[in-house]
mmCIF file of C-alpha atoms in Angstrom:
data_model
loop_
_atom_site.group_PDB
_atom_site.id
_atom_site.type_symbol
_atom_site.label_atom_id
_atom_site.label_comp_id
_atom_site.label_asym_id
_atom_site.label_seq_id
_atom_site.Cartn_x
_atom_site.Cartn_y
_atom_site.Cartn_z
ATOM 1 C CA ASN Q 1 -216.079 -66.946 -120.877
ATOM 2 C CA THR Q 2 -213.726 -65.438 -123.370
ATOM 3 C CA TYR Q 3 -211.281 -62.823 -122.188
ATOM 4 C CA TYR Q 4 -208.252 -61.238 -123.752
ATOM 5 C CA VAL Q 5 -204.809 -61.234 -122.221
ATOM 6 C CA PRO Q 6 -202.318 -58.475 -123.103
ATOM 7 C CA ASP Q 7 -199.309 -59.559 -125.164
ATOM 8 C CA ASP Q 8 -196.828 -58.598 -122.457
ATOM 9 C CA VAL Q 9 -198.296 -60.894 -119.753
ATOM 10 C CA THR Q 10 -196.111 -63.919 -119.022
ATOM 11 C CA TYR Q 11 -197.598 -67.336 -118.390
ATOM 12 C CA LYS Q 12 -196.405 -67.139 -114.773
ATOM 13 C CA ASP Q 13 -198.219 -63.830 -114.235
ATOM 14 C CA TRP Q 14 -201.346 -65.114 -115.995
ATOM 15 C CA LYS Q 15 -201.360 -68.278 -113.910
ATOM 16 C CA LYS Q 16 -200.856 -66.343 -110.688
ATOM 17 C CA GLN Q 17 -203.729 -63.989 -111.464
ATOM 18 C CA TYR Q 18 -206.292 -66.307 -113.019
ATOM 19 C CA VAL Q 19 -205.578 -69.868 -111.900
ATOM 20 C CA THR Q 20 -204.702 -69.182 -108.265
ATOM 21 C CA ASP Q 21 -207.711 -66.867 -107.946
ATOM 22 C CA ALA Q 22 -209.944 -69.774 -108.989
ATOM 23 C CA ILE Q 23 -208.904 -71.809 -105.921
ATOM 24 C CA LYS Q 24 -211.351 -71.682 -103.030
ATOM 25 C CA VAL Q 25 -210.335 -69.720 -99.943
ATOM 26 C CA GLU Q 26 -210.831 -72.827 -97.739
ATOM 27 C CA ASP Q 27 -208.520 -74.842 -99.995
ATOM 28 C CA LYS Q 28 -205.851 -72.122 -99.810
ATOM 29 C CA LYS Q 29 -206.053 -72.092 -96.006
ATOM 30 C CA LEU Q 30 -205.785 -75.882 -95.883
ATOM 31 C CA TYR Q 31 -202.856 -75.785 -98.306
ATOM 32 C CA ASP Q 32 -201.074 -73.242 -96.107
ATOM 33 C CA LYS Q 33 -201.537 -75.550 -93.089
ATOM 34 C CA TYR Q 34 -199.883 -78.441 -94.943
ATOM 35 C CA LYS Q 35 -197.191 -76.183 -96.383
ATOM 36 C CA ASP Q 36 -196.234 -75.211 -92.822
ATOM 37 C CA ILE Q 37 -195.834 -78.911 -91.958
ATOM 38 C CA LEU Q 38 -194.035 -79.992 -95.143
ATOM 39 C CA GLY Q 39 -191.953 -76.912 -95.924
ATOM 40 C CA LYS Q 40 -190.095 -77.164 -99.230
ATOM 41 C CA SER Q 41 -191.455 -80.674 -99.791
ATOM 42 C CA ALA Q 42 -195.014 -79.364 -100.051
ATOM 43 C CA PRO Q 43 -196.524 -79.802 -103.497
ATOM 44 C CA SER Q 44 -197.605 -76.778 -105.511
ATOM 45 C CA VAL Q 45 -201.046 -75.442 -104.669
ATOM 46 C CA GLU Q 46 -202.351 -76.829 -107.970
ATOM 47 C CA LYS Q 47 -200.951 -80.301 -107.251
ATOM 48 C CA PHE Q 48 -202.368 -80.068 -103.716
ATOM 49 C CA ILE Q 49 -205.851 -79.429 -105.151
ATOM 50 C CA GLU Q 50 -205.481 -82.467 -107.452
ATOM 51 C CA ILE Q 51 -204.492 -84.594 -104.451
ATOM 52 C CA LYS Q 52 -207.292 -83.237 -102.278
ATOM 53 C CA TYR Q 53 -210.003 -84.187 -104.748
ATOM 54 C CA ASN Q 54 -208.715 -87.749 -105.293
ATOM 55 C CA MET Q 55 -209.834 -89.750 -102.235
ATOM 56 C CA ASP Q 56 -207.029 -92.364 -102.371
ATOM 57 C CA ASP Q 57 -204.324 -89.731 -102.832
ATOM 58 C CA TRP Q 58 -205.888 -87.499 -100.167
ATOM 59 C CA ASN Q 59 -205.930 -90.263 -97.541
ATOM 60 C CA GLN Q 60 -202.305 -91.108 -98.297
ATOM 61 C CA PHE Q 61 -201.320 -87.435 -98.259
ATOM 62 C CA LYS Q 62 -202.871 -86.952 -94.817
ATOM 63 C CA ALA Q 63 -201.052 -90.049 -93.510
ATOM 64 C CA TYR Q 64 -197.775 -88.843 -95.063
ATOM 65 C CA SER Q 65 -198.183 -85.353 -93.580
ATOM 66 C CA SER Q 66 -199.012 -86.805 -90.173
ATOM 67 C CA SER Q 67 -195.827 -88.911 -90.309
ATOM 68 C CA VAL Q 68 -193.782 -85.816 -91.155
ATOM 69 C CA LYS Q 69 -195.456 -83.762 -88.408
ATOM 70 C CA SER Q 70 -194.750 -86.455 -85.779
ATOM 71 C CA GLY Q 71 -191.114 -86.811 -86.882
ATOM 72 C CA GLU Q 72 -191.646 -90.379 -88.058
ATOM 73 C CA LEU Q 73 -190.596 -89.170 -91.524
ATOM 74 C CA THR Q 74 -188.442 -86.253 -92.533
ATOM 75 C CA ALA Q 75 -189.932 -83.748 -94.964
ATOM 76 C CA LEU Q 76 -186.985 -84.646 -97.223
ATOM 77 C CA ALA Q 77 -188.922 -87.852 -97.936
ATOM 78 C CA ASP Q 78 -191.477 -86.232 -100.219
ATOM 79 C CA PHE Q 79 -194.983 -87.420 -101.054
ATOM 80 C CA ASP Q 80 -193.837 -88.977 -104.340
ATOM 81 C CA LEU Q 81 -191.425 -91.218 -102.404
ATOM 82 C CA TYR Q 82 -194.204 -92.102 -99.945
ATOM 83 C CA GLN Q 83 -196.556 -93.068 -102.778
ATOM 84 C CA SER Q 84 -193.931 -95.050 -104.704
ATOM 85 C CA THR Q 85 -192.951 -96.928 -101.539
ATOM 86 C CA SER Q 86 -196.616 -97.731 -100.887
ATOM 87 C CA ARG Q 87 -197.010 -99.035 -104.455
ATOM 88 C CA GLU Q 88 -193.846 -101.140 -104.169
ATOM 89 C CA ILE Q 89 -195.151 -102.737 -100.959
ATOM 90 C CA ASP Q 90 -198.487 -103.464 -102.639
ATOM 91 C CA ASN Q 91 -196.858 -104.890 -105.765
ATOM 92 C CA LYS Q 92 -194.334 -107.115 -104.012
ATOM 93 C CA LEU Q 93 -196.103 -108.147 -100.812
ATOM 94 C CA VAL Q 94 -199.882 -108.027 -101.087
ATOM 95 C CA GLY Q 95 -201.142 -111.489 -101.977
ATOM 96 C CA ILE Q 96 -198.054 -113.411 -100.890
ATOM 97 C CA VAL Q 97 -198.419 -116.218 -98.362
ATOM 98 C CA THR Q 98 -196.038 -116.257 -95.389
ATOM 99 C CA SER Q 99 -194.075 -119.314 -94.395
ATOM 100 C CA ASN Q 100 -196.768 -120.065 -91.791
ATOM 101 C CA ASN Q 101 -199.697 -119.561 -94.214
ATOM 102 C CA ILE Q 102 -200.860 -115.981 -93.547
ATOM 103 C CA THR Q 103 -201.961 -114.207 -96.735
ATOM 104 C CA ILE Q 104 -200.728 -110.606 -96.776
ATOM 105 C CA THR Q 105 -203.665 -108.315 -97.567
ATOM 106 C CA GLY Q 106 -202.264 -104.827 -96.997
ATOM 107 C CA LYS Q 107 -200.101 -102.572 -94.882
ATOM 108 C CA SER Q 108 -200.520 -99.817 -92.333
ATOM 109 C CA ASP Q 109 -199.508 -96.201 -92.938
ATOM 110 C CA HIS Q 110 -196.997 -96.736 -90.141
ATOM 111 C CA CYS Q 111 -195.444 -99.560 -92.166
ATOM 112 C CA ILE Q 112 -194.850 -97.250 -95.136
ATOM 113 C CA ALA Q 113 -193.071 -94.717 -92.917
ATOM 114 C CA ARG Q 114 -190.960 -97.459 -91.333
ATOM 115 C CA VAL Q 115 -189.870 -98.781 -94.728
ATOM 116 C CA ILE Q 116 -188.665 -95.276 -95.657
ATOM 117 C CA GLY Q 117 -186.990 -94.596 -92.284
ATOM 118 C CA SER Q 118 -186.474 -91.394 -90.302
ATOM 119 C CA VAL Q 119 -183.530 -89.075 -89.871
ATOM 120 C CA ALA Q 120 -185.078 -87.412 -86.792
ATOM 121 C CA GLN Q 121 -185.701 -90.747 -85.074
ATOM 122 C CA ARG Q 122 -182.362 -92.168 -86.281
ATOM 123 C CA ARG Q 123 -184.224 -95.095 -87.775
ATOM 124 C CA ASN Q 124 -182.877 -96.762 -90.891
ATOM 125 C CA GLY Q 125 -185.311 -97.689 -93.590
ATOM 126 C CA VAL Q 126 -185.569 -101.204 -94.950
ATOM 127 C CA GLN Q 127 -185.836 -102.841 -98.355
ATOM 128 C CA VAL Q 128 -189.166 -104.314 -99.452
ATOM 129 C CA ASP Q 129 -187.341 -107.383 -100.811
ATOM 130 C CA ASP Q 130 -185.970 -107.993 -97.296
ATOM 131 C CA ILE Q 131 -189.530 -107.889 -95.920
ATOM 132 C CA LEU Q 132 -190.525 -110.468 -98.526
ATOM 133 C CA ASP Q 133 -187.636 -112.675 -97.446
ATOM 134 C CA ALA Q 134 -188.521 -112.406 -93.741
ATOM 135 C CA LEU Q 135 -192.124 -113.349 -94.433
ATOM 136 C CA THR Q 136 -191.507 -116.261 -96.801
ATOM 137 C CA ASN Q 137 -188.121 -117.732 -95.909
ATOM 138 C CA LYS Q 138 -188.461 -120.984 -93.932
ATOM 139 C CA GLU Q 139 -185.307 -120.016 -92.018
ATOM 140 C CA SER Q 140 -186.843 -116.810 -90.643
ATOM 141 C CA GLU Q 141 -187.680 -116.855 -86.957
ATOM 142 C CA ILE Q 142 -191.430 -116.741 -86.287
ATOM 143 C CA PHE Q 143 -192.496 -115.509 -82.862
ATOM 144 C CA PRO Q 144 -195.661 -116.586 -81.034
ATOM 145 C CA ILE Q 145 -198.782 -114.481 -81.608
ATOM 146 C CA LYS Q 146 -199.082 -111.602 -79.136
ATOM 147 C CA GLU Q 147 -202.345 -110.237 -77.780
ATOM 148 C CA ASN Q 148 -202.147 -106.421 -77.718
ATOM 149 C CA LYS Q 149 -204.744 -103.802 -76.860
ATOM 150 C CA ASN Q 150 -204.826 -102.902 -80.581
ATOM 151 C CA GLY Q 151 -205.259 -106.522 -81.687
ATOM 152 C CA ARG Q 152 -203.039 -109.479 -82.381
ATOM 153 C CA SER Q 153 -199.593 -109.479 -83.962
ATOM 154 C CA GLN Q 154 -196.945 -111.959 -85.003
ATOM 155 C CA LYS Q 155 -193.326 -111.149 -85.752
ATOM 156 C CA PHE Q 156 -191.111 -112.614 -88.461
ATOM 157 C CA ARG Q 157 -187.361 -111.990 -88.162
ATOM 158 C CA ASN Q 158 -184.520 -112.614 -90.563
ATOM 159 C CA LYS Q 159 -180.938 -111.340 -90.270
ATOM 160 C CA VAL Q 160 -181.886 -107.896 -91.568
ATOM 161 C CA LEU Q 161 -185.287 -106.971 -90.164
ATOM 162 C CA GLU Q 162 -188.326 -107.805 -88.131
ATOM 163 C CA VAL Q 163 -191.870 -107.614 -89.551
ATOM 164 C CA SER Q 164 -195.056 -107.472 -87.461
ATOM 165 C CA VAL Q 165 -198.214 -108.835 -89.103
ATOM 166 C CA ASN Q 166 -201.782 -109.072 -87.868
ATOM 167 C CA PRO Q 167 -202.357 -112.831 -88.292
ATOM 168 C CA GLU Q 168 -206.141 -112.399 -88.545
ATOM 169 C CA THR Q 169 -206.265 -109.655 -91.173
ATOM 170 C CA GLY Q 170 -202.953 -110.259 -92.970
ATOM 171 C CA ASN Q 171 -202.097 -106.564 -92.607
ATOM 172 C CA ILE Q 172 -198.404 -105.642 -92.163
ATOM 173 C CA ILE Q 173 -198.291 -103.478 -89.052
ATOM 174 C CA GLN Q 174 -194.686 -102.347 -89.030
ATOM 175 C CA VAL Q 175 -191.100 -103.230 -89.873
ATOM 176 C CA ASN Q 176 -187.882 -102.546 -87.999
ATOM 177 C CA PRO Q 177 -184.263 -103.115 -88.914
ATOM 178 C CA VAL Q 178 -182.487 -105.659 -86.708
ATOM 179 C CA HIS Q 179 -179.517 -104.111 -84.966
ATOM 180 C CA SER Q 180 -176.536 -106.307 -84.314
ATOM 181 C CA ARG Q 181 -175.586 -106.224 -80.650
ATOM 182 C CA LYS Q 182 -172.027 -105.481 -79.741
ATOM 183 C CA LYS Q 183 -170.209 -108.460 -78.363
ATOM 184 C CA GLU Q 184 -169.480 -108.155 -74.703
ATOM 185 C CA LYS Q 185 -165.814 -107.989 -73.792
ATOM 186 C CA SER Q 186 -164.690 -110.579 -71.301
#
């Protein structure tokens, strides 16, 4: 349809009246729910709609929001950081072969949050290059495979961090920084 806009209407006013009105009521309600969780780190409603209708982005956004809601991530770590961290993990780690011949095939959402770290949980993040080193360096300590209720896992530890991998699927489960223990006084 063609419609005419008065000369004195700013783009911001036009957008507010015509673009926002075109968004479905259900989408606005859902956006408000996520805005409550993410606060100032929430994307604009327009960006939210773009994310919602892209299945890969939407799944990541839900995982990111869940991590913020649980306190595993701070809302200061915005969705762009979450996505770029996920891409960095994929680019540097997926396809590599560990020092004990496990091919890395992917990572959990939990892994992404652990790489970034958490202010609320006082958990430092880690560098993806350090994960690569722990997985491929022959000097890294490799722990025996553990049987857990969620499946199997094997840990790789270097001086900086510890990485848990599912040895059957090649999926990185999580990463944790290694804390140096204080020497006991005698």
